[in-house]
């Protein structure tokens, strides 16, 4: 098998005395979609921050496309092709929706503004935000903010896209619309790593599931096996 | 703490056409350039003061309103700029315009190590830190009793060889170049790719870094640029006043004026500080009869403004008439609203 696109190798993270991630290892193959499950506080979002470089690891290494990226800054990792969305959207509220996406395209993808315009338009179209393009991002509703998170990350032209509870807070209908968009992103060859509590959304997309708790991996495997596992029942239903 | 609040600017707002913008620009430049021929020295002196305040406010707005670096220590660079001019012109015998440039360079050089410390701080801590830096610089100048004559201050003597008219004309010309130059600089910067990064950093530094923006480098660039600009303006102020003391030059009042002008006019826009500077100027003339009370009144006006109209006068105007003179936002354009695309997600 070829080298994995992303490899997290025995990574640990502590904030002071609090150990958030403890000796976590997993791999994501190119073109794959891996879902991450786990209760609140399991360390899922922190794992994302360690992959993007927002937080330095306390121990362990992160490899991307076979290269050690552990010491790279978030900006450098972004340009290599790692993009993420935030669970609580962080739009650039004083800028227009179009400008938000333009930031990703010009700085993340490294293109000039002129060369990026059509590309950004396509992304806004794909994520259903084109009608909102000239509106200040601060005026968007929750669903639109979530779409903007996605659009901005896509504009950096990522190899791997880290989605942090993108379906959370959406209506059933909106979740289905979102799934269509994520499927199209996958079809373009983008690898996906997705934290999500909405199981049916997750299983509609991912090839494998990773179950986390207390900052460590409990189980990893195909969705059916993980969902039927005793570990999952323990965590979510509290039964042995 | 002051939080940069930016008036919204939706699509379809009216802008001046290229011809109108050029005409307006030509009118303003023409009036300013021809003023010495028709206006008296009193008007010229007033305009020098106005243009320096305008330039200071524009630079503070670039730093705080567009980049989110709320400094309350910009007086540091006014003081350094003023002293640098006197050292360059009197001690080194350099020409005045070169002295102004060196004043900016001196401010930027001192801002570099200051940034090394300040950029470890965030939000309110950063703001207080900038004030501390200004106080340290004031005390350093204060303690230079020999060279800079400490608390006694110094007087610019290099211009005493000139006639009063020549000196006033030189000061006025430099004020016009600097005042208009700063507006042009901020406008061009905000329309460039860097401008995109500045507002992104202001709105979410974490997200900006994750999208590939070298946040630290760009913040440093803007901080140094504003220190340079404020240093040049500081030199201009003391070319006009001739006499400098550390207490006056490094007074926090300078930054209070900048904040007042920007808040009243409208933070996060280029038009805002222009309107704010005009208003500040008019108010100060009216309130000068009230003595000490004038500062209290100015402060009260700013507080009322922040509570009831945080987007400032320009924010109200542009929302009411949907109009901009210095647009900085990029637009996709008319086709973005058609029904087919609106329904793309469904």
Coordinates of C-alpha atoms in Angstrom, one line a residue:
Chain A
X1 CA 0.0 0.0 0.0
X2 CA 1.2 3.5 -0.8
X3 CA 2.1 5.9 2.0
X4 CA -1.0 7.3 3.7
X5 CA -2.0 10.8 2.9
X6 CA -2.1 11.7 6.6
X7 CA -0.5 9.8 9.5
X8 CA -0.9 10.7 13.1
X9 CA 1.8 8.8 15.0
X10 CA 1.7 8.4 18.8
X11 CA 0.5 11.9 19.3
X12 CA -0.1 13.3 22.8
X13 CA -1.2 16.8 23.9
X14 CA -1.4 18.3 27.4
X15 CA -2.6 21.7 28.4
X16 CA -0.8 22.1 31.7
X17 CA -1.6 19.1 33.8
X18 CA -4.6 18.2 31.7
X19 CA -3.8 15.5 29.2
X20 CA -6.2 15.9 26.3
X21 CA -4.7 13.5 23.8
X22 CA -2.9 10.4 24.9
X23 CA -0.8 8.4 22.4
X24 CA -3.2 8.6 19.5
X25 CA -2.3 7.0 16.2
X26 CA -4.2 6.6 13.0
X27 CA -3.8 6.9 9.2
X28 CA -6.0 8.3 6.4
X29 CA -5.4 7.0 2.9
X30 CA -5.7 9.3 -0.1
X31 CA -9.2 9.6 -1.4
X32 CA -10.6 8.0 1.8
X33 CA -13.3 9.4 4.1
X34 CA -12.7 8.7 7.8
X35 CA -15.3 9.6 10.4
X36 CA -14.4 10.4 14.0
X37 CA -16.9 9.6 16.8
X38 CA -16.7 10.2 20.5
X39 CA -18.4 11.9 23.4
X40 CA -17.8 15.6 24.2
X41 CA -14.4 16.2 25.6
X42 CA -12.9 13.1 23.9
X43 CA -10.3 15.2 22.2
X44 CA -11.7 15.2 18.7
X45 CA -11.4 18.9 17.9
X46 CA -8.0 19.0 19.6
X47 CA -6.9 16.3 17.3
X48 CA -7.9 18.6 14.4
X49 CA -5.9 21.4 15.9
X50 CA -2.8 19.2 16.2
X51 CA -3.2 18.2 12.5
X52 CA -3.5 21.8 11.3
X53 CA -0.8 23.0 13.6
X54 CA -2.9 25.4 15.6
X55 CA -1.6 23.7 18.7
X56 CA 1.9 22.1 18.8
X57 CA 1.9 18.5 19.9
X58 CA 3.4 17.6 23.3
X59 CA 4.7 14.3 21.9
X60 CA 4.5 12.2 18.7
X61 CA 4.6 13.2 15.0
X62 CA 2.2 14.2 12.2
X63 CA 3.0 13.1 8.6
X64 CA 1.4 14.5 5.5
X65 CA 2.1 13.0 2.1
X66 CA 4.9 11.1 3.6
X67 CA 6.6 14.3 5.0
X68 CA 7.0 15.1 8.7
X69 CA 4.9 18.3 9.2
X70 CA 5.0 18.3 13.0
X71 CA 7.1 21.5 13.3
X72 CA 5.3 23.4 10.5
X73 CA 3.1 26.4 11.2
X74 CA -0.7 26.3 10.3
X75 CA 0.0 28.6 7.3
X76 CA 2.5 26.2 5.8
X77 CA 0.3 23.1 6.4
X78 CA -2.6 25.0 4.8
X79 CA -0.5 25.6 1.7
X80 CA 0.5 21.9 1.6
X81 CA -3.2 21.0 1.4
X82 CA -4.7 20.7 4.9
X83 CA -7.9 22.7 5.4
X84 CA -10.4 22.7 8.2
X85 CA -13.8 24.1 9.2
X86 CA -14.8 25.2 12.7
X87 CA -17.6 23.7 14.7
X88 CA -18.5 27.3 15.8
X89 CA -18.1 29.2 12.5
X90 CA -15.5 31.9 12.5
X91 CA -16.4 34.1 9.5
X92 CA -14.6 37.3 8.8
X93 CA -17.7 39.2 9.7
X94 CA -16.7 42.6 8.3
X95 CA -15.8 41.2 4.9
X96 CA -18.2 40.1 2.2
X97 CA -18.9 36.4 1.7
X98 CA -17.0 36.6 -1.6
X99 CA -14.0 38.2 0.1
X100 CA -14.0 35.5 2.8
X101 CA -13.6 32.9 0.0
X102 CA -11.1 35.1 -1.8
X103 CA -8.8 34.9 1.3
X104 CA -8.7 31.2 1.1
X105 CA -8.0 31.3 -2.7
X106 CA -5.3 34.0 -2.6
X107 CA -3.4 33.1 0.6
X108 CA -4.2 29.3 0.9
X109 CA -4.0 28.4 -2.8
X110 CA -1.4 31.1 -3.6
X111 CA -3.2 32.6 -6.6
X112 CA -3.6 36.3 -7.6
X113 CA -6.9 37.9 -6.9
X114 CA -7.6 38.2 -10.6
X115 CA -6.9 34.6 -11.3
X116 CA -9.1 33.5 -8.3
X117 CA -12.3 35.3 -9.1
X118 CA -13.9 32.7 -11.4
X119 CA -12.6 29.9 -9.1
X120 CA -14.2 31.6 -6.0
X121 CA -17.5 32.1 -7.9
X122 CA -17.6 28.4 -8.7
X123 CA -17.1 27.5 -5.1
X124 CA -19.8 29.9 -4.0
X125 CA -22.1 28.4 -6.6
X126 CA -21.2 24.9 -5.4
X127 CA -21.9 25.7 -1.8
X128 CA -25.1 27.6 -2.5
X129 CA -23.7 31.0 -1.4
X130 CA -23.5 32.8 -4.7
X131 CA -26.7 34.8 -4.0
X132 CA -25.1 36.0 -0.8
X133 CA -21.7 36.8 -2.3
X134 CA -21.7 40.5 -1.8
X135 CA -23.3 40.4 1.6
X136 CA -21.2 41.0 4.8
X137 CA -20.5 37.6 6.3
X138 CA -21.6 38.8 9.7
X139 CA -25.2 38.9 8.4
X140 CA -25.4 35.2 7.4
X141 CA -27.6 32.7 9.2
X142 CA -26.2 29.6 10.9
X143 CA -26.6 27.3 7.9
X144 CA -25.0 29.8 5.6
X145 CA -22.2 30.3 8.1
X146 CA -21.5 26.6 8.0
X147 CA -21.6 26.7 4.2
X148 CA -19.1 29.6 4.3
X149 CA -16.8 27.5 6.5
X150 CA -16.9 24.8 3.9
X151 CA -16.5 27.3 1.0
X152 CA -13.5 29.0 2.6
X153 CA -11.7 25.8 3.3
X154 CA -12.4 24.5 -0.3
X155 CA -11.0 27.7 -1.7
X156 CA -7.5 26.7 -0.4
X157 CA -7.7 23.8 -2.8
X158 CA -7.1 21.2 -0.1
X159 CA -5.9 17.6 -0.4
X160 CA -7.6 16.8 2.9
X161 CA -10.6 18.5 4.4
X162 CA -11.2 18.3 8.1
X163 CA -14.9 18.9 8.9
X164 CA -15.8 19.7 12.5
X165 CA -19.5 19.0 13.1
X166 CA -20.6 20.6 9.9
X167 CA -24.0 18.9 10.1
X168 CA -24.6 19.9 13.7
X169 CA -27.5 22.2 14.3
X170 CA -29.0 21.7 10.8
X171 CA -32.5 20.5 10.0
X172 CA -32.9 17.1 8.4
X173 CA -33.5 18.7 5.1
X174 CA -30.4 20.8 5.4
X175 CA -28.3 17.8 6.4
X176 CA -29.3 16.1 3.1
X177 CA -28.3 19.2 1.1
X178 CA -25.0 19.2 2.9
X179 CA -24.4 15.5 2.2
X180 CA -24.8 16.3 -1.6
X181 CA -22.1 18.9 -1.3
X182 CA -19.7 16.7 0.7
X183 CA -20.2 13.9 -1.9
X184 CA -19.3 16.2 -4.7
X185 CA -16.2 17.3 -2.8
X186 CA -15.2 13.7 -2.4
X187 CA -15.8 13.0 -6.1
X188 CA -13.2 15.6 -6.9
X189 CA -10.7 13.5 -5.0
X190 CA -10.5 15.4 -1.8
X191 CA -9.8 13.2 1.2
X192 CA -12.2 13.7 4.2
X193 CA -11.8 13.5 7.9
X194 CA -15.1 14.2 9.6
X195 CA -16.1 14.7 13.2
X196 CA -19.8 14.3 13.6
X197 CA -22.5 13.3 16.1
X198 CA -25.2 12.9 13.5
X199 CA -24.5 9.3 12.7
X200 CA -26.6 8.8 9.6
X201 CA -24.9 11.8 8.0
X202 CA -21.5 10.4 8.9
X203 CA -22.2 6.8 7.7
X204 CA -23.6 8.1 4.4
X205 CA -20.2 9.4 3.5
X206 CA -17.4 7.7 5.4
X207 CA -15.6 4.4 4.6
X208 CA -14.3 3.9 8.1
X209 CA -15.0 5.1 11.6
X210 CA -12.7 5.9 14.5
X211 CA -14.0 5.9 18.0
X212 CA -12.3 8.1 20.5
X213 CA -12.7 8.7 24.3
X214 CA -10.4 10.3 26.9
X215 CA -8.0 11.4 24.1
X216 CA -7.3 7.9 22.9
X217 CA -8.4 5.6 20.2
X218 CA -10.9 2.9 21.4
X219 CA -11.7 1.3 18.1
X220 CA -11.2 1.8 14.3
X221 CA -12.9 -0.1 11.5
X222 CA -15.7 -0.3 9.0
X223 CA -18.8 1.6 10.1
X224 CA -21.0 -1.4 10.7
X225 CA -18.5 -3.0 13.0
X226 CA -17.9 0.1 15.0
X227 CA -21.5 1.0 15.3
X228 CA -22.3 -2.5 16.6
X229 CA -19.4 -2.6 19.0
X230 CA -19.6 -2.9 22.8
X231 CA -17.3 0.1 23.1
X232 CA -19.7 2.4 21.3
X233 CA -22.7 1.1 23.4
X234 CA -20.6 1.7 26.6
X235 CA -19.9 5.3 25.7
X236 CA -23.2 6.4 24.3
X237 CA -25.7 4.2 26.2
X238 CA -23.7 3.5 29.3
X239 CA -24.2 -0.3 29.2
X240 CA -21.5 -2.9 29.5
Chain B
X1 CA -12.0 48.1 25.5
X2 CA -12.6 49.5 22.1
X3 CA -13.7 46.9 19.6
X4 CA -13.5 47.7 16.0
X5 CA -17.0 47.7 14.6
X6 CA -17.4 48.1 11.0
X7 CA -20.4 49.4 9.2
X8 CA -21.8 46.9 6.8
X9 CA -21.5 47.5 3.1
X10 CA -23.9 45.3 1.1
X11 CA -23.9 44.9 -2.6
X12 CA -25.3 47.5 -5.0
X13 CA -24.1 50.6 -3.1
X14 CA -23.6 53.7 -5.1
X15 CA -20.0 54.6 -5.8
X16 CA -18.5 57.6 -7.6
X17 CA -17.6 56.9 -11.3
X18 CA -14.0 57.2 -12.2
X19 CA -14.7 60.7 -13.7
X20 CA -16.6 61.9 -10.6
X21 CA -13.9 60.5 -8.3
X22 CA -11.1 62.2 -10.4
X23 CA -13.1 65.5 -10.5
X24 CA -13.6 65.4 -6.7
X25 CA -9.9 64.6 -6.1
X26 CA -8.8 67.3 -8.5
X27 CA -11.1 69.8 -6.8
X28 CA -9.7 69.0 -3.3
X29 CA -6.1 68.9 -4.5
X30 CA -6.6 72.1 -6.5
X31 CA -8.1 73.9 -3.6
X32 CA -5.2 72.8 -1.3
X33 CA -2.5 73.6 -3.7
X34 CA -3.8 77.0 -4.6
X35 CA -4.6 78.0 -1.0
X36 CA -1.4 79.9 -0.4
X37 CA -2.4 82.3 -3.2
X38 CA -5.8 83.1 -1.9
X39 CA -5.9 82.1 1.8
X40 CA -4.2 83.9 4.6
X41 CA -1.5 82.5 6.8
X42 CA -4.1 81.9 9.5
X43 CA -6.1 79.5 7.2
X44 CA -2.8 77.8 6.2
X45 CA -1.9 77.2 9.9
X46 CA -5.3 75.9 10.6
X47 CA -5.1 73.5 7.6
X48 CA -1.7 72.3 8.7
X49 CA -3.2 71.3 12.1
X50 CA -6.2 69.7 10.4
X51 CA -4.1 67.7 7.9
X52 CA -1.8 66.4 10.7
X53 CA -4.8 65.3 12.8
X54 CA -6.4 63.7 9.7
X55 CA -3.2 61.8 8.9
X56 CA -2.8 60.6 12.5
X57 CA -6.4 59.4 12.5
X58 CA -6.1 57.6 9.2
X59 CA -3.0 55.8 10.5
X60 CA -4.7 54.8 13.8
X61 CA -7.7 53.6 11.8
X62 CA -5.5 51.4 9.6
X63 CA -4.0 49.9 12.8
X64 CA -7.1 49.6 14.9
X65 CA -10.1 49.7 12.6
X66 CA -8.7 47.6 9.7
X67 CA -6.2 45.4 11.4
X68 CA -7.6 45.1 14.9
X69 CA -4.4 46.3 16.6
X70 CA -5.9 48.7 19.1
X71 CA -2.9 50.8 20.2
X72 CA -3.2 53.5 22.8
X73 CA 0.5 54.3 22.6
X74 CA 0.8 56.0 19.2
X75 CA 2.1 59.1 21.0
X76 CA 5.4 57.1 21.2
X77 CA 6.0 57.7 17.5
X78 CA 4.9 61.3 17.6
X79 CA 7.5 62.0 20.3
X80 CA 10.2 60.0 18.6
X81 CA 9.4 61.7 15.3
X82 CA 9.5 65.2 16.8
X83 CA 12.8 64.6 18.5
X84 CA 14.3 62.9 15.5
X85 CA 13.5 65.9 13.3
X86 CA 15.2 68.3 15.7
X87 CA 18.2 66.0 16.0
X88 CA 18.4 65.5 12.2
X89 CA 17.9 69.2 11.3
X90 CA 19.7 70.9 14.2
X91 CA 22.4 68.5 15.3
X92 CA 23.2 66.9 12.0
X93 CA 22.3 69.8 9.7
X94 CA 20.2 67.8 7.3
X95 CA 17.4 69.3 5.1
X96 CA 13.9 69.4 6.7
X97 CA 12.2 67.0 4.2
X98 CA 14.9 64.4 4.8
X99 CA 14.5 65.0 8.5
X100 CA 10.9 64.1 8.2
X101 CA 11.7 60.8 6.4
X102 CA 14.4 60.0 9.0
X103 CA 11.8 60.7 11.8
X104 CA 9.6 58.0 10.3
X105 CA 12.6 55.6 10.0
X106 CA 13.6 56.3 13.7
X107 CA 10.0 55.5 14.8
X108 CA 9.9 52.3 12.7
X109 CA 13.3 51.2 14.0
X110 CA 12.2 51.6 17.6
X111 CA 8.8 50.0 16.8
X112 CA 10.6 46.8 15.8
X113 CA 11.8 45.7 19.2
X114 CA 8.6 47.1 20.8
X115 CA 6.6 44.8 18.5
X116 CA 8.7 41.9 19.6
X117 CA 7.3 42.4 23.1
X118 CA 3.8 43.7 22.2
X119 CA 2.9 40.9 19.8
X120 CA 3.1 38.4 22.6
X121 CA 0.1 40.3 24.1
X122 CA -3.5 40.2 22.9
X123 CA -6.5 42.5 23.0
X124 CA -6.6 44.8 26.0
X125 CA -3.1 43.7 27.2
X126 CA -1.7 44.7 23.8
X127 CA -3.3 48.1 24.2
X128 CA -2.0 48.7 27.6
X129 CA 1.4 47.5 26.5
X130 CA 1.6 50.1 23.7
X131 CA 1.0 52.8 26.3
X132 CA 3.8 51.4 28.5
X133 CA 6.1 51.5 25.5
X134 CA 5.3 55.2 25.0
X135 CA 5.9 55.9 28.7
X136 CA 9.3 54.1 28.6
X137 CA 10.3 56.2 25.6
X138 CA 9.1 59.4 27.3
X139 CA 11.2 58.6 30.4
X140 CA 14.3 57.7 28.2
X141 CA 14.0 61.1 26.5
X142 CA 13.4 62.8 29.9
X143 CA 16.6 61.3 31.3
X144 CA 18.7 62.5 28.4
X145 CA 19.3 65.8 30.2
X146 CA 22.4 66.6 28.1
X147 CA 21.6 65.8 24.5
X148 CA 17.8 66.2 24.5
X149 CA 17.8 68.5 27.5
X150 CA 15.4 66.3 29.4
X151 CA 12.2 67.8 30.7
X152 CA 13.1 71.3 29.5
X153 CA 12.7 70.1 25.9
X154 CA 14.3 71.5 22.8
X155 CA 13.6 74.1 20.1
X156 CA 13.9 73.6 16.4
X157 CA 16.4 76.2 15.2
X158 CA 17.2 75.0 11.7
X159 CA 14.3 76.9 10.3
X160 CA 15.2 80.2 12.0
X161 CA 17.3 81.1 8.9
X162 CA 14.2 81.0 6.8
X163 CA 11.7 83.9 6.6
X164 CA 8.4 83.2 8.4
X165 CA 6.6 83.0 5.1
X166 CA 9.0 80.4 3.6
X167 CA 8.8 78.3 6.8
X168 CA 5.0 78.4 6.8
X169 CA 4.8 77.6 3.1
X170 CA 7.2 74.7 3.5
X171 CA 5.2 73.3 6.5
X172 CA 2.0 73.7 4.6
X173 CA 3.3 72.0 1.5
X174 CA 4.6 69.1 3.5
X175 CA 1.3 68.8 5.4
X176 CA -0.7 68.6 2.1
X177 CA 1.6 65.9 0.7
X178 CA 1.5 63.9 3.9
X179 CA -2.3 64.4 4.5
X180 CA -3.3 63.3 1.0
X181 CA -0.5 60.8 0.8
X182 CA -1.7 58.9 3.9
X183 CA -5.2 58.7 2.5
X184 CA -3.9 57.4 -0.9
X185 CA -1.7 54.9 1.0
X186 CA -4.5 53.5 3.1
X187 CA -6.8 53.3 0.2
X188 CA -4.3 51.5 -2.1
X189 CA -3.3 49.2 0.8
X190 CA -6.9 48.2 1.5
X191 CA -7.6 47.4 -2.1
X192 CA -4.5 45.3 -2.4
X193 CA -4.2 41.6 -1.4
X194 CA -2.6 42.7 1.9
X195 CA -5.8 44.7 2.7
X196 CA -7.7 41.5 2.4
X197 CA -5.4 39.9 5.0
X198 CA -5.7 42.8 7.4
X199 CA -9.5 42.6 7.8
X200 CA -9.3 38.8 8.0
X201 CA -6.8 39.1 10.9
X202 CA -9.0 41.6 12.6
X203 CA -12.1 39.4 12.3
X204 CA -10.5 36.1 13.3
X205 CA -6.8 35.7 13.6
X206 CA -7.0 31.9 14.1
X207 CA -9.1 31.4 10.9
X208 CA -6.8 33.8 9.0
X209 CA -3.7 31.7 10.0
X210 CA -5.5 28.5 9.0
X211 CA -6.2 29.9 5.6
X212 CA -2.5 30.5 4.9
X213 CA -2.2 34.2 6.0
X214 CA 1.2 34.9 7.6
X215 CA -0.6 36.8 10.4
X216 CA 2.5 37.7 12.5
X217 CA 4.4 39.1 9.5
X218 CA 1.5 41.1 8.2
X219 CA 0.7 42.5 11.6
X220 CA 4.3 43.5 12.0
X221 CA 4.3 45.2 8.6
X222 CA 1.2 47.3 9.5
X223 CA 2.5 48.1 12.9
X224 CA 5.8 49.3 11.5
X225 CA 4.1 51.2 8.7
X226 CA 1.9 53.1 11.1
X227 CA 4.9 53.8 13.4
X228 CA 6.7 55.2 10.4
X229 CA 3.8 57.3 9.3
X230 CA 3.0 58.6 12.8
X231 CA 6.7 59.4 13.2
X232 CA 6.7 61.5 10.0
X233 CA 3.5 63.3 11.2
X234 CA 5.1 63.8 14.6
X235 CA 8.0 65.6 12.9
X236 CA 5.6 67.7 10.9
X237 CA 3.8 68.7 14.1
X238 CA 7.0 69.9 15.7
X239 CA 8.1 71.6 12.5
X240 CA 4.9 73.6 13.0
X241 CA 5.2 74.1 16.7
X242 CA 9.0 74.5 16.9
X243 CA 9.2 73.7 20.6
X244 CA 9.1 70.2 22.0
X245 CA 9.0 68.8 25.5
X246 CA 8.7 65.1 26.4
X247 CA 5.5 65.6 28.4
X248 CA 3.7 67.2 25.5
X249 CA 5.1 65.0 22.7
X250 CA 4.6 61.7 24.4
X251 CA 1.2 62.7 25.8
X252 CA -1.5 60.1 25.6
X253 CA -3.8 62.9 24.5
X254 CA -2.5 62.5 21.0
X255 CA -3.9 59.0 20.8
X256 CA -7.1 60.1 22.6
X257 CA -7.6 62.6 19.7
X258 CA -7.0 59.9 17.1
X259 CA -9.5 57.6 18.8
X260 CA -12.1 60.4 19.1
X261 CA -11.8 61.3 15.5
X262 CA -12.0 57.7 14.2
X263 CA -14.9 56.8 16.6
X264 CA -16.9 59.9 15.8
X265 CA -16.3 59.6 12.1
X266 CA -16.7 55.9 11.7
X267 CA -14.1 53.2 12.3
X268 CA -13.1 50.8 9.5
X269 CA -13.6 53.3 6.7
X270 CA -11.5 55.9 5.0
X271 CA -14.3 58.5 4.9
X272 CA -14.9 58.2 8.6
X273 CA -11.6 59.7 9.8
X274 CA -12.0 62.6 7.3
X275 CA -15.5 63.4 8.6
X276 CA -14.3 62.9 12.2
X277 CA -11.3 65.2 11.7
X278 CA -13.5 68.0 10.4
X279 CA -16.0 67.5 13.2
X280 CA -13.3 67.4 15.8
X281 CA -11.8 70.6 14.5
X282 CA -15.1 72.4 14.5
X283 CA -16.1 71.2 17.9
X284 CA -12.7 72.2 19.4
X285 CA -13.1 75.7 18.1
X286 CA -16.6 76.0 19.6
X287 CA -15.6 74.4 22.9
X288 CA -12.4 76.3 23.4
X289 CA -14.4 78.9 25.4
X290 CA -15.2 76.2 27.9
X291 CA -11.6 75.7 29.0
X292 CA -11.0 72.4 30.9
X293 CA -14.7 71.5 30.3
X294 CA -14.0 71.2 26.5
X295 CA -12.2 67.9 27.1
X296 CA -15.0 66.5 29.2
X297 CA -17.5 67.5 26.6
X298 CA -15.5 65.9 23.8
X299 CA -15.3 62.7 25.9
X300 CA -19.0 62.8 26.6
X301 CA -19.8 63.1 22.9
X302 CA -17.5 60.1 22.1
X303 CA -19.3 58.0 24.8
X304 CA -22.7 58.9 23.5
X305 CA -21.6 58.2 20.0
X306 CA -20.2 54.8 20.9
X307 CA -23.4 53.8 22.6
X308 CA -25.9 55.0 20.1
X309 CA -24.0 55.0 16.8
X310 CA -21.0 52.8 17.1
X311 CA -20.6 52.9 13.3
X312 CA -20.0 56.6 13.5
X313 CA -21.2 59.5 11.4
X314 CA -20.0 58.0 8.1
X315 CA -21.7 54.7 9.1
X316 CA -25.0 56.5 9.4
X317 CA -24.5 58.4 6.1
X318 CA -23.5 55.4 4.1
X319 CA -26.4 53.3 5.4
X320 CA -28.9 56.0 4.8
X321 CA -27.8 56.9 1.3
X322 CA -26.0 53.7 0.4
X323 CA -23.0 55.5 -0.9
X324 CA -19.2 55.2 -0.7
X325 CA -16.4 57.4 -1.8
X326 CA -13.5 55.1 -1.1
X327 CA -14.8 51.6 -1.7
X328 CA -12.5 48.8 -0.5
X329 CA -14.8 45.8 -0.8
X330 CA -14.6 43.4 -3.7
X331 CA -17.8 42.4 -5.4
X332 CA -18.9 39.6 -7.5
X333 CA -21.4 41.8 -9.3
X334 CA -24.9 41.8 -10.7
X335 CA -25.3 38.2 -11.9
X336 CA -24.9 36.9 -8.4
X337 CA -28.5 37.5 -7.5
X338 CA -30.3 35.5 -10.2
X339 CA -32.8 32.9 -9.2
X340 CA -31.1 30.0 -10.7
X341 CA -28.0 30.4 -8.6
X342 CA -29.9 31.3 -5.5
X343 CA -31.4 27.8 -5.6
X344 CA -28.2 26.0 -6.4
X345 CA -28.1 24.4 -3.0
X346 CA -31.7 23.1 -3.0

